N, CA, C and O atoms as CSV, one atom per row, in Angstrom:
chain,resi,resn,atom,element,x,y,z
A,1,LEU,N,N,-5.809,20.648,83.605
A,1,LEU,CA,C,-6.856,21.381,82.919
A,1,LEU,C,C,-6.524,21.547,81.433
A,1,LEU,O,O,-7.406,21.479,80.577
A,2,TYR,N,N,-5.251,21.764,81.146
A,2,TYR,CA,C,-4.813,21.887,79.751
A,2,TYR,C,C,-5.116,20.610,78.990
A,2,TYR,O,O,-5.637,20.647,77.876
A,3,LEU,N,N,-4.788,19.490,79.595
A,3,LEU,CA,C,-5.049,18.189,78.982
A,3,LEU,C,C,-6.551,17.964,78.803
A,3,LEU,O,O,-6.983,17.457,77.768
A,4,VAL,N,N,-7.331,18.333,79.786
A,4,VAL,CA,C,-8.790,18.167,79.706
A,4,VAL,C,C,-9.366,19.012,78.570
A,4,VAL,O,O,-10.169,18.516,77.779
A,5,PHE,N,N,-8.968,20.271,78.481
A,5,PHE,CA,C,-9.489,21.144,77.431
A,5,PHE,C,C,-9.151,20.608,76.044
A,5,PHE,O,O,-10.011,20.559,75.165
A,6,HIS,N,N,-7.896,20.205,75.853
A,6,HIS,CA,C,-7.517,19.675,74.545
A,6,HIS,C,C,-8.181,18.328,74.278
A,6,HIS,O,O,-8.571,18.031,73.149
A,7,GLY,N,N,-8.305,17.522,75.318
A,7,GLY,CA,C,-8.981,16.239,75.158
A,7,GLY,C,C,-10.445,16.394,74.784
A,7,GLY,O,O,-10.962,15.615,73.984
A,8,LEU,N,N,-11.124,17.390,75.350
A,8,LEU,CA,C,-12.530,17.634,75.009
A,8,LEU,C,C,-12.683,18.290,73.638
A,8,LEU,O,O,-13.716,18.136,72.986
A,9,ALA,N,N,-11.668,19.012,73.207
A,9,ALA,CA,C,-11.733,19.669,71.897
A,9,ALA,C,C,-11.546,18.677,70.751
A,9,ALA,O,O,-12.063,18.896,69.655
A,10,ALA,N,N,-10.815,17.595,70.989
A,10,ALA,CA,C,-10.518,16.635,69.922
A,10,ALA,C,C,-11.777,16.025,69.300
A,10,ALA,O,O,-11.887,16.026,68.074
A,11,PRO,N,N,-12.732,15.506,70.078
A,11,PRO,CA,C,-13.920,14.940,69.444
A,11,PRO,C,C,-14.759,15.987,68.709
A,11,PRO,O,O,-15.513,15.656,67.794
A,12,LEU,N,N,-14.625,17.231,69.112
A,12,LEU,CA,C,-15.356,18.288,68.409
A,12,LEU,C,C,-14.786,18.489,67.005
A,12,LEU,O,O,-15.534,18.732,66.058
A,13,LEU,N,N,-13.470,18.390,66.873
A,13,LEU,CA,C,-12.862,18.433,65.532
A,13,LEU,C,C,-13.335,17.246,64.695
A,13,LEU,O,O,-13.626,17.381,63.507
A,14,LEU,N,N,-13.403,16.099,65.332
A,14,LEU,CA,C,-13.906,14.912,64.648
A,14,LEU,C,C,-15.348,15.135,64.198
A,14,LEU,O,O,-15.713,14.784,63.076
A,15,GLY,N,N,-16.162,15.715,65.069
A,15,GLY,CA,C,-17.547,16.026,64.711
A,15,GLY,C,C,-17.637,17.001,63.552
A,15,GLY,O,O,-18.495,16.856,62.682
A,16,MET,N,N,-16.757,17.995,63.533
A,16,MET,CA,C,-16.766,18.954,62.416
A,16,MET,C,C,-16.419,18.264,61.107
A,16,MET,O,O,-16.939,18.632,60.054
A,17,ALA,N,N,-15.543,17.265,61.166
A,17,ALA,CA,C,-15.165,16.536,59.951
A,17,ALA,C,C,-16.285,15.615,59.481
A,17,ALA,O,O,-16.405,15.340,58.286
A,18,MET,N,N,-17.103,15.138,60.412
A,18,MET,CA,C,-18.104,14.131,60.062
A,18,MET,C,C,-19.491,14.701,59.786
A,18,MET,O,O,-20.252,14.111,59.018
A,19,PHE,N,N,-19.832,15.821,60.388
A,19,PHE,CA,C,-21.201,16.323,60.312
A,19,PHE,C,C,-21.301,17.576,59.460
A,19,PHE,O,O,-20.300,18.221,59.145
A,20,GLY,N,N,-22.512,17.897,59.100
A,20,GLY,CA,C,-22.821,19.137,58.411
A,20,GLY,C,C,-23.996,19.798,59.103
A,20,GLY,O,O,-24.535,19.263,60.072
A,21,GLY,N,N,-24.390,20.951,58.613
A,21,GLY,CA,C,-25.573,21.630,59.112
A,21,GLY,C,C,-25.479,22.019,60.570
A,21,GLY,O,O,-24.431,22.475,61.027
A,22,PRO,N,N,-26.574,21.842,61.312
A,22,PRO,CA,C,-26.612,22.283,62.711
A,22,PRO,C,C,-25.597,21.561,63.608
A,22,PRO,O,O,-25.059,22.172,64.531
A,23,LEU,N,N,-25.328,20.283,63.354
A,23,LEU,CA,C,-24.337,19.575,64.177
A,23,LEU,C,C,-22.935,20.126,63.943
A,23,LEU,O,O,-22.139,20.222,64.877
A,24,LEU,N,N,-22.635,20.485,62.704
A,24,LEU,CA,C,-21.349,21.113,62.404
A,24,LEU,C,C,-21.238,22.434,63.160
A,24,LEU,O,O,-20.204,22.720,63.764
A,25,ALA,N,N,-22.291,23.232,63.128
A,25,ALA,CA,C,-22.280,24.528,63.818
A,25,ALA,C,C,-22.107,24.345,65.328
A,25,ALA,O,O,-21.374,25.106,65.961
A,26,LEU,N,N,-22.768,23.352,65.904
A,26,LEU,CA,C,-22.645,23.098,67.338
A,26,LEU,C,C,-21.217,22.675,67.687
A,26,LEU,O,O,-20.637,23.171,68.653
A,27,CYS,N,N,-20.656,21.760,66.902
A,27,CYS,CA,C,-19.273,21.328,67.140
A,27,CYS,C,C,-18.311,22.500,67.010
A,27,CYS,O,O,-17.383,22.630,67.808
A,28,LEU,N,N,-18.519,23.342,66.026
A,28,LEU,CA,C,-17.663,24.510,65.818
A,28,LEU,C,C,-17.765,25.467,66.997
A,28,LEU,O,O,-16.747,25.943,67.499
A,29,PHE,N,N,-18.979,25.750,67.441
A,29,PHE,CA,C,-19.189,26.653,68.572
A,29,PHE,C,C,-18.483,26.123,69.820
A,29,PHE,O,O,-17.783,26.869,70.505
A,30,LEU,N,N,-18.667,24.849,70.111
A,30,LEU,CA,C,-18.054,24.269,71.301
A,30,LEU,C,C,-16.530,24.207,71.183
A,30,LEU,O,O,-15.821,24.409,72.169
A,31,PHE,N,N,-16.024,23.926,69.970
A,31,PHE,CA,C,-14.573,23.916,69.780
A,31,PHE,C,C,-13.987,25.299,70.051
A,31,PHE,O,O,-12.957,25.419,70.715
A,32,ILE,N,N,-14.635,26.332,69.543
A,32,ILE,CA,C,-14.148,27.703,69.778
A,32,ILE,C,C,-14.181,28.025,71.269
A,32,ILE,O,O,-13.271,28.675,71.783
A,33,PHE,N,N,-15.226,27.575,71.967
A,33,PHE,CA,C,-15.311,27.764,73.411
A,33,PHE,C,C,-14.078,27.181,74.094
A,33,PHE,O,O,-13.454,27.847,74.920
A,34,PHE,N,N,-13.723,25.943,73.755
A,34,PHE,CA,C,-12.558,25.312,74.375
A,34,PHE,C,C,-11.260,25.962,73.912
A,34,PHE,O,O,-10.330,26.104,74.707
A,35,ALA,N,N,-11.176,26.357,72.652
A,35,ALA,CA,C,-9.957,26.986,72.137
A,35,ALA,C,C,-9.684,28.305,72.859
A,35,ALA,O,O,-8.540,28.595,73.212
A,36,ILE,N,N,-10.717,29.093,73.076
A,36,ILE,CA,C,-10.540,30.357,73.793
A,36,ILE,C,C,-10.268,30.087,75.271
A,36,ILE,O,O,-9.477,30.793,75.897
A,37,GLY,N,N,-10.914,29.078,75.826
A,37,GLY,CA,C,-10.696,28.736,77.228
A,37,GLY,C,C,-9.304,28.228,77.524
A,37,GLY,O,O,-8.847,28.307,78.665
A,38,MET,N,N,-8.622,27.709,76.519
A,38,MET,CA,C,-7.268,27.184,76.717
A,38,MET,C,C,-6.244,28.296,76.923
A,38,MET,O,O,-5.200,28.065,77.534
A,39,GLN,N,N,-6.522,29.480,76.430
A,39,GLN,CA,C,-5.523,30.545,76.486
A,39,GLN,C,C,-5.119,30.922,77.912
A,39,GLN,O,O,-3.923,31.001,78.190
A,40,PRO,N,N,-6.065,31.158,78.827
A,40,PRO,CA,C,-5.608,31.461,80.190
A,40,PRO,C,C,-4.933,30.270,80.871
A,40,PRO,O,O,-4.057,30.449,81.718
A,41,VAL,N,N,-5.336,29.071,80.503
A,41,VAL,CA,C,-4.693,27.881,81.068
A,41,VAL,C,C,-3.238,27.820,80.609
A,41,VAL,O,O,-2.342,27.557,81.412
A,42,GLU,N,N,-3.001,28.063,79.316
A,42,GLU,CA,C,-1.632,28.077,78.792
A,42,GLU,C,C,-0.801,29.142,79.493
A,42,GLU,O,O,0.339,28.891,79.883
A,43,ASN,N,N,-1.374,30.329,79.651
A,43,ASN,CA,C,-0.637,31.419,80.297
A,43,ASN,C,C,-0.305,31.085,81.744
A,43,ASN,O,O,0.784,31.407,82.219
A,44,SER,N,N,-1.230,30.444,82.450
A,44,SER,CA,C,-0.953,30.085,83.843
A,44,SER,C,C,0.120,29.000,83.926
A,44,SER,O,O,0.915,28.992,84.866
A,45,LEU,N,N,0.153,28.087,82.955
A,45,LEU,CA,C,1.209,27.070,82.936
A,45,LEU,C,C,2.578,27.709,82.742
A,45,LEU,O,O,3.550,27.322,83.391
A,46,ILE,N,N,2.649,28.685,81.848
A,46,ILE,CA,C,3.931,29.368,81.631
A,46,ILE,C,C,4.352,30.091,82.904
A,46,ILE,O,O,5.521,30.052,83.288
A,47,ALA,N,N,3.402,30.748,83.558
A,47,ALA,CA,C,3.716,31.468,84.793
A,47,ALA,C,C,4.193,30.514,85.879
A,47,ALA,O,O,5.082,30.856,86.659
A,48,ARG,N,N,3.613,29.327,85.934
A,48,ARG,CA,C,3.949,28.375,86.990
A,48,ARG,C,C,5.226,27.584,86.697
A,48,ARG,O,O,5.953,27.222,87.623
A,49,LEU,N,N,5.504,27.313,85.428
A,49,LEU,CA,C,6.601,26.406,85.084
A,49,LEU,C,C,7.889,27.098,84.643
A,49,LEU,O,O,8.885,26.429,84.368
A,50,THR,N,N,7.880,28.420,84.573
A,50,THR,CA,C,9.112,29.122,84.195
A,50,THR,C,C,9.635,29.911,85.395
A,50,THR,O,O,8.853,30.466,86.167
A,51,PRO,N,N,10.953,29.959,85.548
A,51,PRO,CA,C,11.509,30.805,86.613
A,51,PRO,C,C,11.168,32.269,86.327
A,51,PRO,O,O,11.045,32.671,85.170
A,52,GLN,N,N,11.018,33.047,87.372
A,52,GLN,CA,C,10.602,34.439,87.197
A,52,GLN,C,C,11.526,35.203,86.254
A,52,GLN,O,O,11.059,36.026,85.466
A,53,ALA,N,N,12.818,34.943,86.323
A,53,ALA,CA,C,13.771,35.650,85.456
A,53,ALA,C,C,13.567,35.310,83.982
A,53,ALA,O,O,13.957,36.092,83.115
A,54,TRP,N,N,12.963,34.156,83.681
A,54,TRP,CA,C,12.759,33.718,82.303
A,54,TRP,C,C,11.304,33.816,81.865
A,54,TRP,O,O,10.977,33.435,80.741
A,55,ARG,N,N,10.428,34.314,82.724
A,55,ARG,CA,C,8.998,34.311,82.431
A,55,ARG,C,C,8.668,35.089,81.152
A,55,ARG,O,O,7.891,34.605,80.329
A,56,SER,N,N,9.228,36.252,80.974
A,56,SER,CA,C,8.916,37.036,79.758
A,56,SER,C,C,9.392,36.299,78.513
A,56,SER,O,O,8.744,36.361,77.468
A,57,ARG,N,N,10.517,35.603,78.615
A,57,ARG,CA,C,10.995,34.811,77.484
A,57,ARG,C,C,10.065,33.626,77.218
A,57,ARG,O,O,9.864,33.233,76.068
A,58,GLY,N,N,9.504,33.066,78.277
A,58,GLY,CA,C,8.539,31.977,78.115
A,58,GLY,C,C,7.292,32.435,77.375
A,58,GLY,O,O,6.807,31.747,76.477
A,59,TYR,N,N,6.774,33.603,77.757
A,59,TYR,CA,C,5.617,34.141,77.040
A,59,TYR,C,C,5.968,34.496,75.602
A,59,TYR,O,O,5.173,34.269,74.690
A,60,ALA,N,N,7.171,35.059,75.398
A,60,ALA,CA,C,7.595,35.396,74.041
A,60,ALA,C,C,7.667,34.139,73.178
A,60,ALA,O,O,7.201,34.138,72.039
A,61,ALA,N,N,8.249,33.072,73.720
A,61,ALA,CA,C,8.343,31.815,72.962
A,61,ALA,C,C,6.956,31.272,72.647
A,61,ALA,O,O,6.716,30.777,71.545
A,62,LYS,N,N,6.038,31.362,73.615
A,62,LYS,CA,C,4.671,30.875,73.390
A,62,LYS,C,C,4.017,31.605,72.227
A,62,LYS,O,O,3.436,30.979,71.340
A,63,PHE,N,N,4.114,32.919,72.234
A,63,PHE,CA,C,3.446,33.683,71.191
A,63,PHE,C,C,4.151,33.558,69.843
A,63,PHE,O,O,3.488,33.506,68.808
A,64,ILE,N,N,5.467,33.508,69.837
A,64,ILE,CA,C,6.188,33.323,68.571
A,64,ILE,C,C,5.848,31.973,67.969
A,64,ILE,O,O,5.556,31.872,66.777
A,65,LEU,N,N,5.886,30.930,68.798
A,65,LEU,CA,C,5.540,29.601,68.298
A,65,LEU,C,C,4.065,29.522,67.907
A,65,LEU,O,O,3.721,28.950,66.873
A,66,GLY,N,N,3.198,30.098,68.739
A,66,GLY,CA,C,1.762,30.057,68.452
A,66,GLY,C,C,1.418,30.730,67.134
A,66,GLY,O,O,0.711,30.160,66.303
A,67,PHE,N,N,1.916,31.935,66.947
A,67,PHE,CA,C,1.611,32.634,65.707
A,67,PHE,C,C,2.380,32.046,64.529
A,67,PHE,O,O,1.864,31.993,63.413
A,68,GLY,N,N,3.611,31.607,64.774
A,68,GLY,CA,C,4.411,31.022,63.690
A,68,GLY,C,C,3.834,29.710,63.204
A,68,GLY,O,O,3.627,29.525,62.004
A,69,VAL,N,N,3.574,28.798,64.125
A,69,VAL,CA,C,2.998,27.503,63.748
A,69,VAL,C,C,1.573,27.697,63.242
A,69,VAL,O,O,1.153,27.034,62.293
A,70,GLY,N,N,0.830,28.601,63.872
A,70,GLY,CA,C,-0.534,28.874,63.420
A,70,GLY,C,C,-0.584,29.368,61.990
A,70,GLY,O,O,-1.499,29.022,61.243
A,71,SER,N,N,0.399,30.181,61.601
A,71,SER,CA,C,0.408,30.678,60.227
A,71,SER,C,C,0.726,29.566,59.234
A,71,SER,O,O,0.324,29.639,58.073
A,72,LEU,N,N,1.447,28.534,59.683
A,72,LEU,CA,C,1.710,27.399,58.797
A,72,LEU,C,C,0.433,26.609,58.520
A,72,LEU,O,O,0.335,25.913,57.510
A,73,GLY,N,N,-0.533,26.717,59.410
A,73,GLY,CA,C,-1.815,26.039,59.220
A,73,GLY,C,C,-2.530,26.466,57.959
A,73,GLY,O,O,-3.210,25.658,57.326
A,74,THR,N,N,-2.388,27.725,57.586
A,74,THR,CA,C,-3.048,28.184,56.354
A,74,THR,C,C,-2.449,27.488,55.134
A,74,THR,O,O,-3.169,27.141,54.198
A,75,TRP,N,N,-1.145,27.286,55.145
A,75,TRP,CA,C,-0.514,26.561,54.029
A,75,TRP,C,C,-0.946,25.101,54.021
A,75,TRP,O,O,-1.155,24.515,52.959
A,76,LEU,N,N,-1.078,24.523,55.194
A,76,LEU,CA,C,-1.518,23.138,55.292
A,76,LEU,C,C,-2.922,22.981,54.728
A,76,LEU,O,O,-3.186,22.060,53.955
A,77,VAL,N,N,-3.817,23.872,55.111
A,77,VAL,CA,C,-5.190,23.821,54.604
A,77,VAL,C,C,-5.205,24.057,53.100
A,77,VAL,O,O,-5.950,23.398,52.375
A,78,GLU,N,N,-4.395,24.986,52.631
A,78,GLU,CA,C,-4.325,25.263,51.197
A,78,GLU,C,C,-3.855,24.035,50.409
A,78,GLU,O,O,-4.292,23.810,49.280
A,79,GLY,N,N,-2.972,23.256,51.006
A,79,GLY,CA,C,-2.478,22.064,50.318
A,79,GLY,C,C,-3.445,20.892,50.376
A,79,GLY,O,O,-3.470,20.069,49.461
A,80,ILE,N,N,-4.239,20.802,51.433
A,80,ILE,CA,C,-5.131,19.652,51.615
A,80,ILE,C,C,-6.496,19.868,50.970
A,80,ILE,O,O,-7.041,18.957,50.347
A,81,THR,N,N,-7.039,21.052,51.116
A,81,THR,CA,C,-8.426,21.310,50.709
A,81,THR,C,C,-8.707,21.062,49.233
A,81,THR,O,O,-9.756,20.494,48.927
A,82,PRO,N,N,-7.842,21.449,48.294
A,82,PRO,CA,C,-8.188,21.203,46.884
A,82,PRO,C,C,-8.398,19.722,46.550
A,82,PRO,O,O,-9.253,19.389,45.729
A,83,GLN,N,N,-7.631,18.842,47.176
A,83,GLN,CA,C,-7.766,17.415,46.880
A,83,GLN,C,C,-8.792,16.721,47.765
A,83,GLN,O,O,-9.473,15.797,47.323
A,84,HIS,N,N,-8.903,17.167,49.022
A,84,HIS,CA,C,-9.704,16.414,49.992
A,84,HIS,C,C,-10.844,17.221,50.604
A,84,HIS,O,O,-11.583,16.697,51.438
A,85,GLY,N,N,-11.001,18.454,50.221
A,85,GLY,CA,C,-12.082,19.284,50.738
A,85,GLY,C,C,-11.841,19.726,52.170
A,85,GLY,O,O,-10.825,19.397,52.782
A,86,LEU,N,N,-12.796,20.478,52.685
A,86,LEU,CA,C,-12.697,20.976,54.051
A,86,LEU,C,C,-12.663,19.824,55.052
A,86,LEU,O,O,-11.969,19.902,56.066
A,87,GLN,N,N,-13.407,18.759,54.775
A,87,GLN,CA,C,-13.401,17.614,55.688
A,87,GLN,C,C,-11.998,17.009,55.806
A,87,GLN,O,O,-11.598,16.594,56.894
A,88,GLY,N,N,-11.260,16.956,54.716
A,88,GLY,CA,C,-9.889,16.450,54.775
A,88,GLY,C,C,-9.016,17.288,55.688
A,88,GLY,O,O,-8.217,16.759,56.460
A,89,SER,N,N,-9.177,18.605,55.593
A,89,SER,CA,C,-8.414,19.495,56.473
A,89,SER,C,C,-8.803,19.280,57.934
A,89,SER,O,O,-7.952,19.325,58.822
A,90,LEU,N,N,-10.088,19.047,58.177
A,90,LEU,CA,C,-10.539,18.823,59.550
A,90,LEU,C,C,-10.040,17.481,60.096
A,90,LEU,O,O,-9.746,17.370,61.286
A,91,TRP,N,N,-9.944,16.467,59.239
A,91,TRP,CA,C,-9.374,15.188,59.672
A,91,TRP,C,C,-7.912,15.360,60.053
A,91,TRP,O,O,-7.457,14.782,61.040
A,92,VAL,N,N,-7.170,16.149,59.280
A,92,VAL,CA,C,-5.767,16.414,59.611
A,92,VAL,C,C,-5.689,17.192,60.924
A,92,VAL,O,O,-4.841,16.896,61.766
A,93,ALA,N,N,-6.563,18.183,61.106
A,93,ALA,CA,C,-6.594,18.950,62.357
A,93,ALA,C,C,-6.893,18.025,63.545
A,93,ALA,O,O,-6.309,18.178,64.618
A,94,PHE,N,N,-7.798,17.075,63.348
A,94,PHE,CA,C,-8.103,16.107,64.400
A,94,PHE,C,C,-6.862,15.270,64.733
A,94,PHE,O,O,-6.562,15.045,65.905
A,95,GLY,N,N,-6.153,14.815,63.717
A,95,GLY,CA,C,-4.938,14.039,63.947
A,95,GLY,C,C,-3.884,14.839,64.708
A,95,GLY,O,O,-3.241,14.323,65.621
A,96,LEU,N,N,-3.716,16.094,64.326
A,96,LEU,CA,C,-2.757,16.950,65.023
A,96,LEU,C,C,-3.193,17.203,66.462
A,96,LEU,O,O,-2.364,17.248,67.371
A,97,GLN,N,N,-4.492,17.366,66.661
A,97,GLN,CA,C,-5.023,17.562,68.013
A,97,GLN,C,C,-4.748,16.332,68.880
A,97,GLN,O,O,-4.408,16.457,70.056
A,98,MET,N,N,-4.897,15.158,68.297
A,98,MET,CA,C,-4.632,13.934,69.048
A,98,MET,C,C,-3.143,13.815,69.401
A,98,MET,O,O,-2.798,13.325,70.476
A,99,LEU,N,N,-2.266,14.262,68.502
A,99,LEU,CA,C,-0.831,14.297,68.826
A,99,LEU,C,C,-0.561,15.247,69.987
A,99,LEU,O,O,0.242,14.946,70.870
A,100,LEU,N,N,-1.231,16.384,69.980
A,100,LEU,CA,C,-1.077,17.348,71.066
A,100,LEU,C,C,-1.573,16.758,72.381
A,100,LEU,O,O,-0.928,16.927,73.416
A,101,VAL,N,N,-2.707,16.071,72.355
A,101,VAL,CA,C,-3.238,15.434,73.568
A,101,VAL,C,C,-2.256,14.381,74.079
A,101,VAL,O,O,-2.015,14.289,75.283
A,102,ALA,N,N,-1.692,13.594,73.176
A,102,ALA,CA,C,-0.719,12.572,73.577
A,102,ALA,C,C,0.515,13.220,74.198
A,102,ALA,O,O,1.022,12.736,75.210
A,103,ALA,N,N,0.998,14.304,73.608
A,103,ALA,CA,C,2.165,15.000,74.149
A,103,ALA,C,C,1.845,15.605,75.518
A,103,ALA,O,O,2.652,15.506,76.443
A,104,ALA,N,N,0.678,16.226,75.650
A,104,ALA,CA,C,0.286,16.820,76.933
A,104,ALA,C,C,0.144,15.746,78.000
A,104,ALA,O,O,0.541,15.952,79.147
A,105,PHE,N,N,-0.417,14.606,77.633
A,105,PHE,CA,C,-0.556,13.505,78.592
A,105,PHE,C,C,0.812,12.997,79.033
A,105,PHE,O,O,1.031,12.731,80.215
A,106,THR,N,N,1.721,12.864,78.087
A,106,THR,CA,C,3.072,12.388,78.403
A,106,THR,C,C,3.780,13.356,79.341
A,106,THR,O,O,4.424,12.932,80.300
A,107,ILE,N,N,3.665,14.645,79.072
A,107,ILE,CA,C,4.298,15.649,79.935
A,107,ILE,C,C,3.663,15.625,81.318
A,107,ILE,O,O,4.369,15.671,82.325
A,108,TRP,N,N,2.345,15.556,81.377
A,108,TRP,CA,C,1.650,15.510,82.660
A,108,TRP,C,C,2.088,14.295,83.482
A,108,TRP,O,O,2.388,14.414,84.669
A,109,ARG,N,N,2.119,13.135,82.841
A,109,ARG,CA,C,2.501,11.908,83.532
A,109,ARG,C,C,3.952,11.983,84.007
A,109,ARG,O,O,4.266,11.552,85.117
A,110,THR,N,N,4.834,12.529,83.172
A,110,THR,CA,C,6.245,12.658,83.540
A,110,THR,C,C,6.410,13.585,84.735
A,110,THR,O,O,7.141,13.265,85.672
A,111,LEU,N,N,5.735,14.735,84.711
A,111,LEU,CA,C,5.830,15.682,85.815
A,111,LEU,C,C,5.218,15.105,87.093
A,111,LEU,O,O,5.721,15.331,88.193
A,112,ARG,N,N,4.143,14.369,86.932
A,112,ARG,CA,C,3.466,13.770,88.091
A,112,ARG,C,C,4.348,12.696,88.731
A,112,ARG,O,O,4.414,12.595,89.956
A,113,ASN,N,N,5.018,11.902,87.911
A,113,ASN,CA,C,5.912,10.851,88.439
A,113,ASN,C,C,7.174,11.446,89.061
A,113,ASN,O,O,7.774,10.838,89.947
A,114,ALA,N,N,7.579,12.633,88.603
A,114,ALA,CA,C,8.780,13.267,89.122
A,114,ALA,C,C,8.535,13.885,90.502
A,114,ALA,O,O,9.483,14.164,91.236
A,115,SER,N,N,7.279,14.096,90.849
A,115,SER,CA,C,6.970,14.751,92.145
A,115,SER,C,C,7.131,13.817,93.307
A,115,SER,O,O,6.910,14.213,94.452
């Protein structure tokens, strides 16, 4: 489900980079839907994949990394937008999303083959 949500969110980022007006708004709305929907999926993965004794540390790492890496996004946008505009930032976000999808697919395939 995590892979599906991120996979469906990727073309929406691409749409935000390519479109304006109502199509941009639709892509943005749908992306936010998937972004919010990913949160319980992420939490359930942590609950399922961490030993009970380490579960609180797993959640702590998730939130520290999420907020830490997320805060770096503002610097990334600040560096890209003056030269390439908002569309440039969205293209970079799309590229990063595709890296995340590739990583999630690799982890899924590895875990599936290990079973």
